[in-house]
PDB file of C-alpha atoms in Angstrom:
ATOM      1  CA  UNK A  26      20.629 279.220  39.131  1.00  0.00           C
ATOM      2  CA  UNK A  27      23.985 277.656  40.036  1.00  0.00           C
ATOM      3  CA  UNK A  28      24.880 275.228  42.793  1.00  0.00           C
ATOM      4  CA  UNK A  29      28.032 277.324  43.250  1.00  0.00           C
ATOM      5  CA  UNK A  30      26.083 280.377  44.419  1.00  0.00           C
ATOM      6  CA  UNK A  31      24.050 279.997  47.631  1.00  0.00           C
ATOM      7  CA  UNK A  32      20.879 281.993  48.293  1.00  0.00           C
ATOM      8  CA  UNK A  33      21.221 281.564  52.044  1.00  0.00           C
ATOM      9  CA  UNK A  34      24.170 282.486  54.246  1.00  0.00           C
ATOM     10  CA  UNK A  35      25.245 282.550  57.880  1.00  0.00           C
ATOM     11  CA  UNK A  36      26.867 285.664  59.350  1.00  0.00           C
ATOM     12  CA  UNK A  37      27.960 286.595  62.866  1.00  0.00           C
ATOM     13  CA  UNK A  38      27.724 290.089  64.336  1.00  0.00           C
ATOM     14  CA  UNK A  39      30.448 290.575  66.976  1.00  0.00           C
ATOM     15  CA  UNK A  40      29.916 292.794  69.998  1.00  0.00           C
ATOM     16  CA  UNK A  41      33.602 292.757  71.034  1.00  0.00           C
ATOM     17  CA  UNK A  42      35.512 292.683  67.753  1.00  0.00           C
ATOM     18  CA  UNK A  43      39.271 293.231  67.797  1.00  0.00           C
ATOM     19  CA  UNK A  44      42.337 292.209  65.813  1.00  0.00           C
ATOM     20  CA  UNK A  45      43.347 288.724  66.994  1.00  0.00           C
ATOM     21  CA  UNK A  46      46.914 288.649  68.358  1.00  0.00           C
ATOM     22  CA  UNK A  47      46.867 284.835  68.223  1.00  0.00           C
ATOM     23  CA  UNK A  48      46.762 284.815  64.408  1.00  0.00           C
ATOM     24  CA  UNK A  49      49.319 287.547  63.696  1.00  0.00           C
ATOM     25  CA  UNK A  50      52.132 285.038  63.185  1.00  0.00           C
ATOM     26  CA  UNK A  51      50.978 283.764  59.782  1.00  0.00           C
ATOM     27  CA  UNK A  52      48.378 286.287  58.585  1.00  0.00           C
ATOM     28  CA  UNK A  53      50.178 288.960  56.579  1.00  0.00           C
ATOM     29  CA  UNK A  54      46.865 290.711  55.911  1.00  0.00           C
ATOM     30  CA  UNK A  55      46.348 291.813  59.510  1.00  0.00           C
ATOM     31  CA  UNK A  56      47.152 295.386  60.471  1.00  0.00           C
ATOM     32  CA  UNK A  57      46.928 297.668  63.468  1.00  0.00           C
ATOM     33  CA  UNK A  58      43.799 299.735  64.000  1.00  0.00           C
ATOM     34  CA  UNK A  59      44.329 303.054  65.695  1.00  0.00           C
ATOM     35  CA  UNK A  60      40.827 304.365  66.356  1.00  0.00           C
ATOM     36  CA  UNK A  61      39.222 303.481  69.674  1.00  0.00           C
ATOM     37  CA  UNK A  62      35.734 302.486  68.545  1.00  0.00           C
ATOM     38  CA  UNK A  63      36.843 299.413  66.578  1.00  0.00           C
ATOM     39  CA  UNK A  64      34.248 297.132  68.151  1.00  0.00           C
ATOM     40  CA  UNK A  65      31.402 299.561  67.504  1.00  0.00           C
ATOM     41  CA  UNK A  66      32.490 300.165  63.922  1.00  0.00           C
ATOM     42  CA  UNK A  67      32.734 296.431  63.166  1.00  0.00           C
ATOM     43  CA  UNK A  68      29.224 295.976  64.572  1.00  0.00           C
ATOM     44  CA  UNK A  69      27.970 298.708  62.243  1.00  0.00           C
ATOM     45  CA  UNK A  70      29.783 297.241  59.238  1.00  0.00           C
ATOM     46  CA  UNK A  71      28.203 293.817  59.732  1.00  0.00           C
ATOM     47  CA  UNK A  72      24.772 295.376  60.245  1.00  0.00           C
ATOM     48  CA  UNK A  73      25.034 297.387  57.032  1.00  0.00           C
ATOM     49  CA  UNK A  74      26.379 294.404  55.089  1.00  0.00           C
ATOM     50  CA  UNK A  75      23.471 292.229  56.230  1.00  0.00           C
ATOM     51  CA  UNK A  76      20.983 294.933  55.272  1.00  0.00           C
ATOM     52  CA  UNK A  77      22.481 295.265  51.791  1.00  0.00           C
ATOM     53  CA  UNK A  78      22.578 291.510  51.204  1.00  0.00           C
ATOM     54  CA  UNK A  79      18.956 291.125  52.293  1.00  0.00           C
ATOM     55  CA  UNK A  80      17.938 294.000  50.015  1.00  0.00           C
ATOM     56  CA  UNK A  81      19.337 291.978  47.106  1.00  0.00           C
ATOM     57  CA  UNK A  82      17.359 288.879  48.033  1.00  0.00           C
ATOM     58  CA  UNK A  83      19.889 286.949  50.108  1.00  0.00           C
ATOM     59  CA  UNK A  84      18.548 285.133  53.174  1.00  0.00           C
ATOM     60  CA  UNK A  85      20.942 285.989  56.004  1.00  0.00           C
ATOM     61  CA  UNK A  86      20.868 283.963  59.210  1.00  0.00           C
ATOM     62  CA  UNK A  87      22.448 286.480  61.578  1.00  0.00           C
ATOM     63  CA  UNK A  88      23.859 285.328  64.914  1.00  0.00           C
ATOM     64  CA  UNK A  89      24.975 287.704  67.660  1.00  0.00           C
ATOM     65  CA  UNK A  90      28.284 287.111  69.408  1.00  0.00           C
ATOM     66  CA  UNK A  91      28.510 288.798  72.805  1.00  0.00           C
ATOM     67  CA  UNK A  92      31.560 286.821  73.906  1.00  0.00           C
ATOM     68  CA  UNK A  93      34.629 288.833  74.865  1.00  0.00           C
ATOM     69  CA  UNK A  94      37.264 286.245  73.900  1.00  0.00           C
ATOM     70  CA  UNK A  95      36.234 285.428  70.318  1.00  0.00           C
ATOM     71  CA  UNK A  96      37.876 288.243  68.332  1.00  0.00           C
ATOM     72  CA  UNK A  97      37.515 286.489  64.944  1.00  0.00           C
ATOM     73  CA  UNK A  98      33.932 285.270  65.310  1.00  0.00           C
ATOM     74  CA  UNK A  99      32.922 287.569  62.443  1.00  0.00           C
ATOM     75  CA  UNK A 100      34.566 284.965  60.154  1.00  0.00           C
ATOM     76  CA  UNK A 101      32.311 281.876  60.578  1.00  0.00           C
ATOM     77  CA  UNK A 102      33.298 280.321  57.261  1.00  0.00           C
ATOM     78  CA  UNK A 103      36.424 278.882  58.867  1.00  0.00           C
ATOM     79  CA  UNK A 104      34.730 276.423  61.196  1.00  0.00           C
ATOM     80  CA  UNK A 105      31.989 274.810  59.117  1.00  0.00           C
ATOM     81  CA  UNK A 106      30.860 274.175  55.555  1.00  0.00           C
ATOM     82  CA  UNK A 107      27.604 272.896  54.087  1.00  0.00           C
ATOM     83  CA  UNK A 108      27.060 270.795  50.988  1.00  0.00           C
ATOM     84  CA  UNK A 109      24.372 269.836  48.486  1.00  0.00           C
ATOM     85  CA  UNK A 110      24.542 266.249  49.673  1.00  0.00           C
ATOM     86  CA  UNK A 111      22.717 267.512  52.779  1.00  0.00           C
ATOM     87  CA  UNK A 112      25.799 267.336  54.945  1.00  0.00           C
ATOM     88  CA  UNK A 113      27.662 269.680  57.239  1.00  0.00           C
ATOM     89  CA  UNK A 114      31.365 269.496  58.078  1.00  0.00           C
ATOM     90  CA  UNK A 115      33.100 271.118  61.055  1.00  0.00           C
ATOM     91  CA  UNK A 116      36.807 271.886  60.950  1.00  0.00           C
ATOM     92  CA  UNK A 117      39.887 272.101  63.201  1.00  0.00           C
ATOM     93  CA  UNK A 118      41.194 275.665  63.537  1.00  0.00           C
ATOM     94  CA  UNK A 119      44.788 276.523  64.415  1.00  0.00           C
ATOM     95  CA  UNK A 120      44.408 279.354  66.949  1.00  0.00           C
ATOM     96  CA  UNK A 121      43.101 278.142  70.293  1.00  0.00           C
ATOM     97  CA  UNK A 122      40.925 281.190  70.845  1.00  0.00           C
ATOM     98  CA  UNK A 123      39.244 280.598  67.494  1.00  0.00           C
ATOM     99  CA  UNK A 124      37.973 277.218  68.686  1.00  0.00           C
ATOM    100  CA  UNK A 125      35.628 279.079  71.031  1.00  0.00           C
ATOM    101  CA  UNK A 126      33.686 280.166  67.939  1.00  0.00           C
ATOM    102  CA  UNK A 127      32.058 276.736  67.489  1.00  0.00           C
ATOM    103  CA  UNK A 128      28.344 277.249  68.182  1.00  0.00           C
ATOM    104  CA  UNK A 129      25.678 274.651  68.692  1.00  0.00           C
ATOM    105  CA  UNK A 130      22.896 277.139  67.916  1.00  0.00           C
ATOM    106  CA  UNK A 131      24.295 277.683  64.417  1.00  0.00           C
ATOM    107  CA  UNK A 132      24.415 273.939  63.787  1.00  0.00           C
ATOM    108  CA  UNK A 133      20.894 273.447  65.146  1.00  0.00           C
ATOM    109  CA  UNK A 134      19.529 276.187  62.892  1.00  0.00           C
ATOM    110  CA  UNK A 135      21.065 274.496  59.877  1.00  0.00           C
ATOM    111  CA  UNK A 136      19.730 271.104  60.951  1.00  0.00           C
ATOM    112  CA  UNK A 137      16.226 272.391  61.596  1.00  0.00           C
ATOM    113  CA  UNK A 138      15.795 274.720  58.628  1.00  0.00           C
ATOM    114  CA  UNK A 139      17.707 272.837  55.952  1.00  0.00           C
ATOM    115  CA  UNK A 140      17.779 269.278  57.230  1.00  0.00           C
ATOM    116  CA  UNK A 141      21.561 269.254  57.146  1.00  0.00           C
ATOM    117  CA  UNK A 142      23.227 266.349  58.895  1.00  0.00           C
ATOM    118  CA  UNK A 143      26.433 266.992  60.862  1.00  0.00           C
ATOM    119  CA  UNK A 144      28.074 264.149  59.041  1.00  0.00           C
ATOM    120  CA  UNK A 145      31.760 264.876  59.496  1.00  0.00           C
ATOM    121  CA  UNK A 146      33.425 266.425  62.537  1.00  0.00           C
ATOM    122  CA  UNK A 147      37.152 267.059  62.151  1.00  0.00           C
ATOM    123  CA  UNK A 148      37.590 269.269  65.206  1.00  0.00           C
ATOM    124  CA  UNK A 149      39.388 266.618  67.248  1.00  0.00           C
ATOM    125  CA  UNK A 150      42.382 266.799  64.905  1.00  0.00           C
ATOM    126  CA  UNK A 151      43.517 269.893  66.798  1.00  0.00           C
ATOM    127  CA  UNK A 152      44.775 267.394  69.404  1.00  0.00           C
ATOM    128  CA  UNK A 153      47.270 266.222  66.772  1.00  0.00           C
ATOM    129  CA  UNK A 154      48.130 269.774  65.682  1.00  0.00           C
ATOM    130  CA  UNK A 155      46.463 269.149  62.326  1.00  0.00           C
ATOM    131  CA  UNK A 156      44.355 271.931  60.878  1.00  0.00           C
ATOM    132  CA  UNK A 157      41.994 272.712  58.026  1.00  0.00           C
ATOM    133  CA  UNK A 158      40.077 275.958  58.318  1.00  0.00           C
ATOM    134  CA  UNK A 159      36.887 275.433  56.364  1.00  0.00           C
ATOM    135  CA  UNK A 160      36.252 277.518  53.272  1.00  0.00           C
ATOM    136  CA  UNK A 161      39.169 279.706  54.244  1.00  0.00           C
ATOM    137  CA  UNK A 162      41.594 276.853  53.580  1.00  0.00           C
ATOM    138  CA  UNK A 163      39.433 275.247  50.874  1.00  0.00           C
ATOM    139  CA  UNK A 164      37.903 276.965  47.867  1.00  0.00           C
ATOM    140  CA  UNK A 165      35.224 274.615  46.583  1.00  0.00           C
ATOM    141  CA  UNK A 166      34.122 274.416  42.974  1.00  0.00           C
ATOM    142  CA  UNK A 167      30.787 272.694  43.519  1.00  0.00           C
ATOM    143  CA  UNK A 168      29.921 272.635  39.814  1.00  0.00           C
ATOM    144  CA  UNK A 169      33.023 270.678  38.832  1.00  0.00           C
ATOM    145  CA  UNK A 170      33.466 268.914  42.194  1.00  0.00           C
ATOM    146  CA  UNK A 171      36.917 270.301  42.898  1.00  0.00           C
ATOM    147  CA  UNK A 172      38.483 271.485  46.151  1.00  0.00           C
ATOM    148  CA  UNK A 173      41.357 273.945  45.764  1.00  0.00           C
ATOM    149  CA  UNK A 174      43.835 274.448  48.608  1.00  0.00           C
ATOM    150  CA  UNK A 175      46.990 276.513  49.010  1.00  0.00           C
ATOM    151  CA  UNK A 176      49.288 274.932  51.600  1.00  0.00           C
ATOM    152  CA  UNK A 177      49.927 276.848  54.826  1.00  0.00           C
ATOM    153  CA  UNK A 178      50.293 276.341  58.570  1.00  0.00           C
ATOM    154  CA  UNK A 179      46.500 276.114  58.641  1.00  0.00           C
ATOM    155  CA  UNK A 180      46.126 273.252  56.173  1.00  0.00           C
ATOM    156  CA  UNK A 181      46.693 269.519  56.075  1.00  0.00           C
ATOM    157  CA  UNK A 182      46.892 267.620  52.788  1.00  0.00           C
ATOM    158  CA  UNK A 183      45.505 264.396  54.203  1.00  0.00           C
ATOM    159  CA  UNK A 184      42.566 266.104  55.906  1.00  0.00           C
ATOM    160  CA  UNK A 185      41.646 267.749  52.624  1.00  0.00           C
ATOM    161  CA  UNK A 186      41.818 264.391  50.861  1.00  0.00           C
ATOM    162  CA  UNK A 187      39.597 262.933  53.583  1.00  0.00           C
ATOM    163  CA  UNK A 188      37.029 265.688  52.981  1.00  0.00           C
ATOM    164  CA  UNK A 189      37.223 265.117  49.232  1.00  0.00           C
ATOM    165  CA  UNK A 190      36.771 261.356  49.583  1.00  0.00           C
ATOM    166  CA  UNK A 191      33.722 262.020  51.734  1.00  0.00           C
ATOM    167  CA  UNK A 192      32.187 264.502  49.269  1.00  0.00           C
ATOM    168  CA  UNK A 193      33.259 262.792  46.059  1.00  0.00           C
ATOM    169  CA  UNK A 194      35.416 265.772  45.072  1.00  0.00           C
ATOM    170  CA  UNK A 195      38.944 265.970  43.692  1.00  0.00           C
ATOM    171  CA  UNK A 196      41.630 267.752  45.714  1.00  0.00           C
ATOM    172  CA  UNK A 197      43.752 270.341  43.903  1.00  0.00           C
ATOM    173  CA  UNK A 198      46.674 271.280  46.166  1.00  0.00           C
ATOM    174  CA  UNK A 199      49.247 273.951  45.369  1.00  0.00           C
ATOM    175  CA  UNK A 200      51.622 276.477  46.940  1.00  0.00           C
ATOM    176  CA  UNK A 201      51.053 280.231  46.846  1.00  0.00           C
ATOM    177  CA  UNK A 202      53.310 283.017  48.116  1.00  0.00           C
ATOM    178  CA  UNK A 203      52.961 286.764  48.468  1.00  0.00           C
ATOM    179  CA  UNK A 204      55.484 289.258  47.063  1.00  0.00           C
ATOM    180  CA  UNK A 205      57.684 288.758  50.164  1.00  0.00           C
ATOM    181  CA  UNK A 206      57.728 284.980  49.726  1.00  0.00           C
ATOM    182  CA  UNK A 207      55.338 284.305  52.619  1.00  0.00           C
ATOM    183  CA  UNK A 208      52.841 281.451  52.113  1.00  0.00           C
ATOM    184  CA  UNK A 209      49.293 282.752  51.824  1.00  0.00           C
ATOM    185  CA  UNK A 210      47.490 281.885  55.062  1.00  0.00           C
ATOM    186  CA  UNK A 211      44.113 281.085  53.490  1.00  0.00           C
ATOM    187  CA  UNK A 212      43.303 280.043  49.942  1.00  0.00           C
ATOM    188  CA  UNK A 213      40.228 282.251  49.861  1.00  0.00           C
ATOM    189  CA  UNK A 214      42.215 285.483  50.087  1.00  0.00           C
ATOM    190  CA  UNK A 215      43.931 284.781  46.763  1.00  0.00           C
ATOM    191  CA  UNK A 216      41.241 282.863  44.911  1.00  0.00           C
ATOM    192  CA  UNK A 217      37.495 283.041  44.289  1.00  0.00           C
ATOM    193  CA  UNK A 218      35.719 280.458  42.149  1.00  0.00           C
ATOM    194  CA  UNK A 219      32.438 281.481  40.573  1.00  0.00           C
ATOM    195  CA  UNK A 220      30.216 279.474  38.273  1.00  0.00           C
ATOM    196  CA  UNK A 221      31.708 280.906  35.088  1.00  0.00           C
ATOM    197  CA  UNK A 222      34.752 282.826  36.302  1.00  0.00           C
ATOM    198  CA  UNK A 223      37.741 282.654  38.625  1.00  0.00           C
ATOM    199  CA  UNK A 224      39.525 285.491  40.406  1.00  0.00           C
ATOM    200  CA  UNK A 225      43.044 284.386  41.285  1.00  0.00           C
ATOM    201  CA  UNK A 226      46.476 285.764  42.123  1.00  0.00           C
ATOM    202  CA  UNK A 227      48.362 283.915  39.391  1.00  0.00           C
ATOM    203  CA  UNK A 228      51.608 285.726  40.252  1.00  0.00           C
ATOM    204  CA  UNK A 229      51.571 283.955  43.623  1.00  0.00           C
ATOM    205  CA  UNK A 230      52.049 280.585  41.925  1.00  0.00           C
ATOM    206  CA  UNK A 231      55.134 278.858  40.569  1.00  0.00           C
ATOM    207  CA  UNK A 232      55.029 278.598  36.767  1.00  0.00           C
ATOM    208  CA  UNK A 233      54.260 274.871  36.555  1.00  0.00           C
ATOM    209  CA  UNK A 234      51.454 275.040  39.100  1.00  0.00           C
ATOM    210  CA  UNK A 235      50.095 278.185  37.449  1.00  0.00           C
ATOM    211  CA  UNK A 236      49.895 276.379  34.112  1.00  0.00           C
ATOM    212  CA  UNK A 237      48.176 273.358  35.655  1.00  0.00           C
ATOM    213  CA  UNK A 238      45.556 275.499  37.378  1.00  0.00           C
ATOM    214  CA  UNK A 239      44.886 277.468  34.207  1.00  0.00           C
ATOM    215  CA  UNK A 240      44.343 274.180  32.378  1.00  0.00           C
ATOM    216  CA  UNK A 241      41.758 273.249  35.008  1.00  0.00           C
ATOM    217  CA  UNK A 242      39.942 276.547  34.553  1.00  0.00           C
ATOM    218  CA  UNK A 243      39.980 276.141  30.785  1.00  0.00           C
ATOM    219  CA  UNK A 244      38.495 272.648  31.037  1.00  0.00           C
ATOM    220  CA  UNK A 245      35.814 274.029  33.333  1.00  0.00           C
ATOM    221  CA  UNK A 246      35.136 276.843  30.827  1.00  0.00           C
ATOM    222  CA  UNK A 247      35.779 279.476  33.485  1.00  0.00           C
ATOM    223  CA  UNK A 248      37.016 282.943  32.566  1.00  0.00           C
ATOM    224  CA  UNK A 249      40.200 283.760  34.497  1.00  0.00           C
ATOM    225  CA  UNK A 250      40.588 287.228  36.002  1.00  0.00           C
ATOM    226  CA  UNK A 251      44.230 287.489  37.063  1.00  0.00           C
ATOM    227  CA  UNK A 252      44.891 289.549  40.191  1.00  0.00           C
ATOM    228  CA  UNK A 253      48.155 291.303  41.042  1.00  0.00           C
ATOM    229  CA  UNK A 254      49.905 291.032  44.404  1.00  0.00           C
ATOM    230  CA  UNK A 255      48.620 294.507  45.256  1.00  0.00           C
ATOM    231  CA  UNK A 256      45.056 293.567  44.376  1.00  0.00           C
ATOM    232  CA  UNK A 257      45.331 290.480  46.568  1.00  0.00           C
ATOM    233  CA  UNK A 258      46.448 292.737  49.437  1.00  0.00           C
ATOM    234  CA  UNK A 259      43.264 294.731  48.820  1.00  0.00           C
ATOM    235  CA  UNK A 260      41.202 291.523  49.182  1.00  0.00           C
ATOM    236  CA  UNK A 261      40.153 291.269  45.525  1.00  0.00           C
ATOM    237  CA  UNK A 262      40.343 287.481  45.804  1.00  0.00           C
ATOM    238  CA  UNK A 263      38.193 287.369  48.930  1.00  0.00           C
ATOM    239  CA  UNK A 264      34.793 287.416  47.247  1.00  0.00           C
ATOM    240  CA  UNK A 265      31.820 285.065  47.005  1.00  0.00           C
ATOM    241  CA  UNK A 266      29.235 284.414  44.329  1.00  0.00           C
ATOM    242  CA  UNK A 267      25.684 284.461  45.684  1.00  0.00           C
ATOM    243  CA  UNK A 268      22.254 283.983  44.113  1.00  0.00           C
ATOM    244  CA  UNK A 269      20.215 287.168  44.488  1.00  0.00           C
ATOM    245  CA  UNK A 270      16.603 287.797  43.564  1.00  0.00           C
ATOM    246  CA  UNK A 271      17.634 289.141  40.158  1.00  0.00           C
ATOM    247  CA  UNK A 272      20.483 286.764  39.375  1.00  0.00           C
ATOM    248  CA  UNK A 273      24.070 286.086  40.333  1.00  0.00           C
ATOM    249  CA  UNK A 274      25.905 288.515  42.616  1.00  0.00           C
ATOM    250  CA  UNK A 275      29.589 288.789  43.427  1.00  0.00           C
ATOM    251  CA  UNK A 276      29.843 290.081  46.957  1.00  0.00           C
ATOM    252  CA  UNK A 277      33.174 291.688  47.816  1.00  0.00           C
ATOM    253  CA  UNK A 278      34.455 294.596  49.870  1.00  0.00           C
ATOM    254  CA  UNK A 279      34.479 298.212  48.768  1.00  0.00           C
ATOM    255  CA  UNK A 280      38.256 298.037  49.205  1.00  0.00           C
ATOM    256  CA  UNK A 281      38.405 295.167  46.714  1.00  0.00           C
ATOM    257  CA  UNK A 282      35.978 296.778  44.292  1.00  0.00           C
ATOM    258  CA  UNK A 283      38.026 299.975  44.207  1.00  0.00           C
ATOM    259  CA  UNK A 284      41.214 297.988  43.494  1.00  0.00           C
ATOM    260  CA  UNK A 285      39.780 296.167  40.470  1.00  0.00           C
ATOM    261  CA  UNK A 286      40.404 297.705  37.073  1.00  0.00           C
ATOM    262  CA  UNK A 287      37.522 298.920  34.917  1.00  0.00           C
ATOM    263  CA  UNK A 288      38.220 296.033  32.542  1.00  0.00           C
ATOM    264  CA  UNK A 289      38.126 293.473  35.355  1.00  0.00           C
ATOM    265  CA  UNK A 290      34.826 294.835  36.653  1.00  0.00           C
ATOM    266  CA  UNK A 291      33.399 294.646  33.143  1.00  0.00           C
ATOM    267  CA  UNK A 292      34.494 291.011  32.768  1.00  0.00           C
ATOM    268  CA  UNK A 293      32.958 290.030  36.105  1.00  0.00           C
ATOM    269  CA  UNK A 294      29.765 291.915  35.255  1.00  0.00           C
ATOM    270  CA  UNK A 295      29.240 289.618  32.278  1.00  0.00           C
ATOM    271  CA  UNK A 296      28.602 286.846  34.804  1.00  0.00           C
ATOM    272  CA  UNK A 297      27.464 288.510  38.047  1.00  0.00           C
ATOM    273  CA  UNK A 298      26.405 291.862  39.464  1.00  0.00           C
ATOM    274  CA  UNK A 299      29.117 293.341  41.667  1.00  0.00           C
ATOM    275  CA  UNK A 300      27.928 294.005  45.208  1.00  0.00           C
ATOM    276  CA  UNK A 301      30.558 295.903  47.233  1.00  0.00           C
ATOM    277  CA  UNK A 302      30.243 296.075  51.030  1.00  0.00           C
ATOM    278  CA  UNK A 303      32.106 298.536  53.268  1.00  0.00           C
ATOM    279  CA  UNK A 304      34.023 296.472  55.844  1.00  0.00           C
ATOM    280  CA  UNK A 305      37.368 298.277  56.196  1.00  0.00           C
ATOM    281  CA  UNK A 306      37.503 297.925  59.990  1.00  0.00           C
ATOM    282  CA  UNK A 307      36.885 294.190  59.800  1.00  0.00           C
ATOM    283  CA  UNK A 308      39.550 293.871  57.093  1.00  0.00           C
ATOM    284  CA  UNK A 309      42.133 294.976  59.665  1.00  0.00           C
ATOM    285  CA  UNK A 310      41.661 291.525  61.229  1.00  0.00           C
ATOM    286  CA  UNK A 311      43.017 289.963  58.046  1.00  0.00           C
ATOM    287  CA  UNK A 312      39.827 288.851  56.346  1.00  0.00           C
ATOM    288  CA  UNK A 313      37.154 290.383  54.172  1.00  0.00           C
ATOM    289  CA  UNK A 314      33.700 289.666  52.772  1.00  0.00           C
ATOM    290  CA  UNK A 315      34.271 286.019  51.799  1.00  0.00           C
ATOM    291  CA  UNK A 316      35.529 285.256  55.285  1.00  0.00           C
ATOM    292  CA  UNK A 317      32.426 286.881  56.788  1.00  0.00           C
ATOM    293  CA  UNK A 318      29.946 284.818  54.777  1.00  0.00           C
ATOM    294  CA  UNK A 319      29.338 281.108  55.298  1.00  0.00           C
ATOM    295  CA  UNK A 320      27.235 279.904  52.403  1.00  0.00           C
ATOM    296  CA  UNK A 321      24.392 277.469  53.045  1.00  0.00           C
ATOM    297  CA  UNK A 322      24.274 274.731  50.416  1.00  0.00           C
ATOM    298  CA  UNK A 323      21.694 272.084  50.974  1.00  0.00           C
TER     299      UNK A 323
END
């Protein structure tokens, strides 16, 4: 069992899902959806994902969202994170309509069931136009106490360093760009850190930074699975390692699974069982399975 892979997660089932116009500016992964039953289909996708995760031994704390003006609520990982120190951190999000996603009932559940203390609240930094969007902006390596972050309009170097000082982690900050030269909006769409492996879009990094990151992975004895720009666009980096009843799982979307090569799947399978979930409607909003799952560490 690894401290990197949670057995418990938080998910949100939206009743009024839609693509968020307020985040279109810097999220190159968003796309238009042309069928009319988008909200219904997203509801179904979350329901089926929860059922599949539970069938594999994952405890899913599922919260309903009936609000009309929270189009991205299906992505709860952006506003809080939990940690083995027994602490919970809340984060400042860039889009104003995303700040409506903060929920006291989620926090209270985590306090009551896991004894987590809301020890650090960064939400007020939105007043200074400073942002850090949870485990979207930060990819934590809990085993090696590292916090990876690709710079974007949704990140702040000093806020990350503050989080790292609080947790006793080391910040690893870099720049990552898609094939068009656009900064990646969230680190977790181009990078997934597992206990023994890393999925990462190495082509998105400048050569010096790429070499430095690869040195980190080598020191951590993590197998590197390099993803192409096209695979990143298919959300291959947006995955999360979980602890199922029969061992480690790598939960990712069916879209991502289909885009991986046979060799890449085989390499991952040496460390974790692949668990693809069908969430293509939700992916139109610019996020995939990792964004949908907030791990509970505590």
